[in-house]
Short mmCIF file of C-alpha atoms in Angstrom, two decimals:
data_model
loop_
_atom_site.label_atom_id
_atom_site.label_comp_id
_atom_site.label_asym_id
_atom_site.label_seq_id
_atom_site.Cartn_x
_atom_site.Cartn_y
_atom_site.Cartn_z
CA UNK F 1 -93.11 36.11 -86.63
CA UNK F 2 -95.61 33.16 -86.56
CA UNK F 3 -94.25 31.68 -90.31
CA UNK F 4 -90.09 32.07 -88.54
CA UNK F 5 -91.87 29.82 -85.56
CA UNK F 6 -93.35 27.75 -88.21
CA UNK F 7 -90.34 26.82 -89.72
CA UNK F 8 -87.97 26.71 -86.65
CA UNK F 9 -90.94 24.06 -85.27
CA UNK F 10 -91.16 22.27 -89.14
CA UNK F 11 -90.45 18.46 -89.74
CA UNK F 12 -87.75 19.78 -92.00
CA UNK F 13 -86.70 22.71 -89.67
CA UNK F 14 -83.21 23.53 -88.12
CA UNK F 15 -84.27 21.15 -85.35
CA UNK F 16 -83.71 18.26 -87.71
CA UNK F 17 -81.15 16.76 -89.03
CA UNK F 18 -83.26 17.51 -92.97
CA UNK F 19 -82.44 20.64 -92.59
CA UNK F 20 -78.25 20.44 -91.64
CA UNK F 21 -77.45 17.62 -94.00
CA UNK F 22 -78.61 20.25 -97.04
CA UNK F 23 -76.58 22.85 -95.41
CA UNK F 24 -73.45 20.74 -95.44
CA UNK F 25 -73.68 20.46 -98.97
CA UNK F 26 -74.30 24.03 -99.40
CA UNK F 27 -70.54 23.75 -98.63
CA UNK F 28 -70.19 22.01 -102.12
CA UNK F 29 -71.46 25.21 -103.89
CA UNK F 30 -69.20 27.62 -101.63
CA UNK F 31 -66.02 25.30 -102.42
CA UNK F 32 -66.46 25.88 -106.19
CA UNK F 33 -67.40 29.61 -106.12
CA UNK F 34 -64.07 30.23 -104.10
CA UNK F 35 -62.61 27.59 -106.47
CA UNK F 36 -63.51 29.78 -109.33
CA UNK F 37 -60.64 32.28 -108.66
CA UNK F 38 -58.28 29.04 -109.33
CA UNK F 39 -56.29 28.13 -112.25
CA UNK F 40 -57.90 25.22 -114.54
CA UNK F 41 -54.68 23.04 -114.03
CA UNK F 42 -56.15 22.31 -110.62
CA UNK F 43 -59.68 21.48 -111.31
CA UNK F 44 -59.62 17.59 -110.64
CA UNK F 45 -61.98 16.12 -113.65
CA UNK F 46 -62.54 13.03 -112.00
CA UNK F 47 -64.08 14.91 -109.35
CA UNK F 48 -65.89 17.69 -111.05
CA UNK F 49 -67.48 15.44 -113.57
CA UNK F 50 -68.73 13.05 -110.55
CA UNK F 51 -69.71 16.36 -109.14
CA UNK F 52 -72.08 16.84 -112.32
CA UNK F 53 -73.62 13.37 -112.15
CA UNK F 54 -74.02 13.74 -108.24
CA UNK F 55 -75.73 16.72 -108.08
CA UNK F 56 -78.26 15.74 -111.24
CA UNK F 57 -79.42 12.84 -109.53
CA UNK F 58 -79.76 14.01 -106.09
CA UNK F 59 -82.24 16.73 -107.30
CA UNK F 60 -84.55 13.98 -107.83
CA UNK F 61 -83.65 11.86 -104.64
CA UNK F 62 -84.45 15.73 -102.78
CA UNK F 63 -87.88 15.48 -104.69
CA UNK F 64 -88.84 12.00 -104.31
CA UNK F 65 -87.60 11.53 -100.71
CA UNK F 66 -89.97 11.95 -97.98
CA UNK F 67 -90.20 14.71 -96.65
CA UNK F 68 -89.87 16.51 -99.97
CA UNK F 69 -86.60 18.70 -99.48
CA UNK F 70 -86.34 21.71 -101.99
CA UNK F 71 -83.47 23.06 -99.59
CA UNK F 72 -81.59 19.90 -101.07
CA UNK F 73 -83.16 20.54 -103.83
CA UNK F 74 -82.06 24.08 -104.31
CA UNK F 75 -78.51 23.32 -103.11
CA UNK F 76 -77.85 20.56 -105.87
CA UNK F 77 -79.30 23.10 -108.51
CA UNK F 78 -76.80 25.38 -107.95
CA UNK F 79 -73.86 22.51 -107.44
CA UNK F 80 -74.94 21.13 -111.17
CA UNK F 81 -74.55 25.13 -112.28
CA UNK F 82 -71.21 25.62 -110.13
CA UNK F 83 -69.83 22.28 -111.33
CA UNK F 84 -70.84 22.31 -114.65
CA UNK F 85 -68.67 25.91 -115.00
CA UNK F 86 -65.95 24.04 -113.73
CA UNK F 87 -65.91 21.64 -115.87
CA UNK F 88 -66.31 23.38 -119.05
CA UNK F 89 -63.55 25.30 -117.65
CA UNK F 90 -61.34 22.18 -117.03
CA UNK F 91 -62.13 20.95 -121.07
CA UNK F 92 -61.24 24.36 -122.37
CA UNK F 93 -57.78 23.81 -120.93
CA UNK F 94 -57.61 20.27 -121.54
CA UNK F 95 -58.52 21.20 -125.15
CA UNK F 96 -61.44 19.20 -125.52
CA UNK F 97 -63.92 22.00 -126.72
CA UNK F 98 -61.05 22.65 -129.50
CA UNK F 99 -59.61 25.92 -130.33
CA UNK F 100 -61.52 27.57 -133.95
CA UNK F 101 -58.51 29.06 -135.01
CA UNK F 102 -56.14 26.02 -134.57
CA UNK F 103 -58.91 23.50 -135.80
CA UNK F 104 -59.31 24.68 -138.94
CA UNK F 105 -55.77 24.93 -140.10
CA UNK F 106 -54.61 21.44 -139.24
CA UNK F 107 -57.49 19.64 -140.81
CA UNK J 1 -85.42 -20.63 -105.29
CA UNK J 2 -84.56 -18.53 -101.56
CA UNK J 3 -82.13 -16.95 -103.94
CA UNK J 4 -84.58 -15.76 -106.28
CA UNK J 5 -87.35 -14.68 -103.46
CA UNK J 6 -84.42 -12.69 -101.85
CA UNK J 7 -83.33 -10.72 -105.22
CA UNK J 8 -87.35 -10.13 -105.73
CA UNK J 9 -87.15 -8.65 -102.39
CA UNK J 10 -84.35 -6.18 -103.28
CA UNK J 11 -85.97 -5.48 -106.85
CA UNK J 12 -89.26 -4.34 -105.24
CA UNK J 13 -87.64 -2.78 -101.98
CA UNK J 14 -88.71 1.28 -101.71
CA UNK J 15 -85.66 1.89 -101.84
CA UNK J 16 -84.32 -0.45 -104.90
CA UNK J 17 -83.00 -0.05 -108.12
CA UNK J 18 -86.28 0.58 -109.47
CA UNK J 19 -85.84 4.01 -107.54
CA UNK J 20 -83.87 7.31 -107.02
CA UNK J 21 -83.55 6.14 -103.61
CA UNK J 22 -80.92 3.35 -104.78
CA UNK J 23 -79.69 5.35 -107.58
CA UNK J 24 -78.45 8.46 -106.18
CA UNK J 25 -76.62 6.83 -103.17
CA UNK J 26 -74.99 4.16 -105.48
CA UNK J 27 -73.71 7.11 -107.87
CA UNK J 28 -72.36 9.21 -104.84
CA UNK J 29 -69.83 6.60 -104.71
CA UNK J 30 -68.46 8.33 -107.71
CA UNK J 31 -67.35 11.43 -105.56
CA UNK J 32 -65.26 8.77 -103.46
CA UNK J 33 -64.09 7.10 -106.25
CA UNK J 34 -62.86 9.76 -107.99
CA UNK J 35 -61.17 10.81 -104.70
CA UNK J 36 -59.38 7.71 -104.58
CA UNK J 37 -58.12 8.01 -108.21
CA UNK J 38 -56.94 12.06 -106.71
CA UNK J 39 -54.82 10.02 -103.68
CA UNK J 40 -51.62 9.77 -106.30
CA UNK J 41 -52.50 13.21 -107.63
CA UNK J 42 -49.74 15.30 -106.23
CA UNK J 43 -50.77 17.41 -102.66
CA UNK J 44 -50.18 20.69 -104.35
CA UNK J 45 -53.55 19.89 -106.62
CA UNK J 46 -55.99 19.05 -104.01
CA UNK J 47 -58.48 22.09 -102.67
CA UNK J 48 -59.04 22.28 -99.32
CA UNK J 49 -62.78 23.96 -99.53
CA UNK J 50 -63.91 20.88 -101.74
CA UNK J 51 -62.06 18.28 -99.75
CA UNK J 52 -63.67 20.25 -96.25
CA UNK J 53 -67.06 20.32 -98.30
CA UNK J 54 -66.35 16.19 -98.75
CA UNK J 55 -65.56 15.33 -95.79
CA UNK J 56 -67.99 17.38 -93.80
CA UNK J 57 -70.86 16.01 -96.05
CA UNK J 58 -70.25 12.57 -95.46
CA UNK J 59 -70.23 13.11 -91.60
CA UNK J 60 -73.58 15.24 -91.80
CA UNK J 61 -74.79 12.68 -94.23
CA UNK J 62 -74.38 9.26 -92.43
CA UNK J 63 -76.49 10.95 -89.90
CA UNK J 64 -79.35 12.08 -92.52
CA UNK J 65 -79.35 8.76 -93.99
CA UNK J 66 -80.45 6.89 -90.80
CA UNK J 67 -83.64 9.39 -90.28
CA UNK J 68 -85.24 10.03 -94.15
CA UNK J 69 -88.06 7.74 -95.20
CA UNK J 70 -86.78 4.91 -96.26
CA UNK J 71 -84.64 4.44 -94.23
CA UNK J 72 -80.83 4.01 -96.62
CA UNK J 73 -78.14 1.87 -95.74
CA UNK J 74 -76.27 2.32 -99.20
CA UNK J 75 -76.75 6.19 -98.53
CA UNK J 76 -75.06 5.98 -95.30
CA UNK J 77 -71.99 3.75 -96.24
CA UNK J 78 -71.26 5.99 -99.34
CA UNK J 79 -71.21 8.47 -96.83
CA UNK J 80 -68.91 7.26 -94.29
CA UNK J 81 -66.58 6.77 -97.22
CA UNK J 82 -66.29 10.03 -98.64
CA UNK J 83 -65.79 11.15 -94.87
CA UNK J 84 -63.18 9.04 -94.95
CA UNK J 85 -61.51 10.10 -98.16
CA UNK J 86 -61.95 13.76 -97.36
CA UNK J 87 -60.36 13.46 -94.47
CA UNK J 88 -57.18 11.86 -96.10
CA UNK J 89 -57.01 14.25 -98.70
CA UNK J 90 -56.98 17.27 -96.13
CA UNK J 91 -54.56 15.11 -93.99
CA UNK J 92 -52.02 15.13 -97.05
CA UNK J 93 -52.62 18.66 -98.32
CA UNK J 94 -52.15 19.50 -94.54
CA UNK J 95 -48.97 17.37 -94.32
CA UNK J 96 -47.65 18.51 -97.75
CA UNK J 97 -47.97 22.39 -96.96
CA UNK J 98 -47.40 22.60 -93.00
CA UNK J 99 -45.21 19.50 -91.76
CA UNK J 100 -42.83 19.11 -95.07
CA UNK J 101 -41.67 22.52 -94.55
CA UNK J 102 -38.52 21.45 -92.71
CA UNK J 103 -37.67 19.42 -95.85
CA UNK J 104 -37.60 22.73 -97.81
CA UNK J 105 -35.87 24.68 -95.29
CA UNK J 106 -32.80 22.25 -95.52
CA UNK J 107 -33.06 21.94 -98.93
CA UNK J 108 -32.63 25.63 -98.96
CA UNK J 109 -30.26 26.19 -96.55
CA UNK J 110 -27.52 23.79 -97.91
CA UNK J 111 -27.63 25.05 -101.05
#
């Protein structure tokens, strides 16, 4: 009971506005697990690859900015994960990651 | 010479290119970017959870950028932009799939 006060009364509690910006992009990682039901021919690669940059840096920016964040932290963590799934799944069907069967025959 | 004081100034600022602090913001404007580039990508393509997840972000965001330590004007404009382009990707995913039905319906009808 005293640690739940602790954090309700923290500097980077639900009181503050460090706590809600992380949670909005929590909505980042719950777009692309519902995404993952989708076809590839609508993952955007412009946006998942920006996506994969994004989320790589701001897990530093969550560690370096004061106060340290590991909610934002955690959250970009699993966006890079999330993202990087869609992308590799968006290169499959773009063929980028080639086909081994096909491949080999034409060269 | 002010000129070269002033660009000192931004080098060594805490939250200059010699940090994350610039860094990050400046590459978020890749997310908006790459929204922009999606604007002549047909309605049918765009998600609405990501575009919510964009546009909610950037509203939350603008806010968080004006209270962190140091304080981040580049974080905050990025951030009003991808609200911005969010927004007018939902507004024509919203338009393509709930105010063009008419369209269809005649289409349909005078066939």
């Amino acid at each position: 009971m005293a640690s739940f006060k602790a954090f309700l009364n923290s500097p980077v509690g639900p009181k503050t506005t460090h706590f809600w910006g992380p949670i909005a992009n929590w909505g980042f990682v719950l777009a692309g697990l519902v995404d993952m039901k989708k076809p590839p021919e609508m993952i955007s690669g412009n946006m998942t690859s920006a996506m994969c940059v994004y989320s790589a840096l701001f897990m530093r920016f969550a560690w370096m900015v004061q106060p340290r964040n590991y909610l934002l932290l955690a959250c970009h963590a699993s966006n890079e994960t999330v993202q990087l799934y869609h992308l590799s799944r968006w290169a499959k069907f773009q063929g980028y990651l080639g086909q081994k069967k096909d491949e080999t025959s034409t060269q | 010479m002010a000129a070269a004081t002033k660009l000192q100034a931004f080098w060594n600022h805490p939250a200059g290119p010699k940090t994350i602090h610039f860094w990050a913001p400046t590459f978020k404007w890749g997310i908006s970017i790459a929204n922009i580039a999606d604007f002549s990508k047909p309605p049918e393509k765009i998600s609405y959870p990501q575009q919510l997840a964009v546009a909610c972000t950037g509203i939350v965001w603008s806010r968080y950028s004006m209270v962190i330590t140091p304080k981040n004007w580049n974080l905050f404009s990025v951030n009003v932009a991808m609200a911005g382009t969010g927004l007018y990707q939902l507004s024509r995913k919203i338009k393509d799939d709930y105010l063009s039905e008419s369209e269809t319906e005649a289409a349909v009808a005078k066939r």
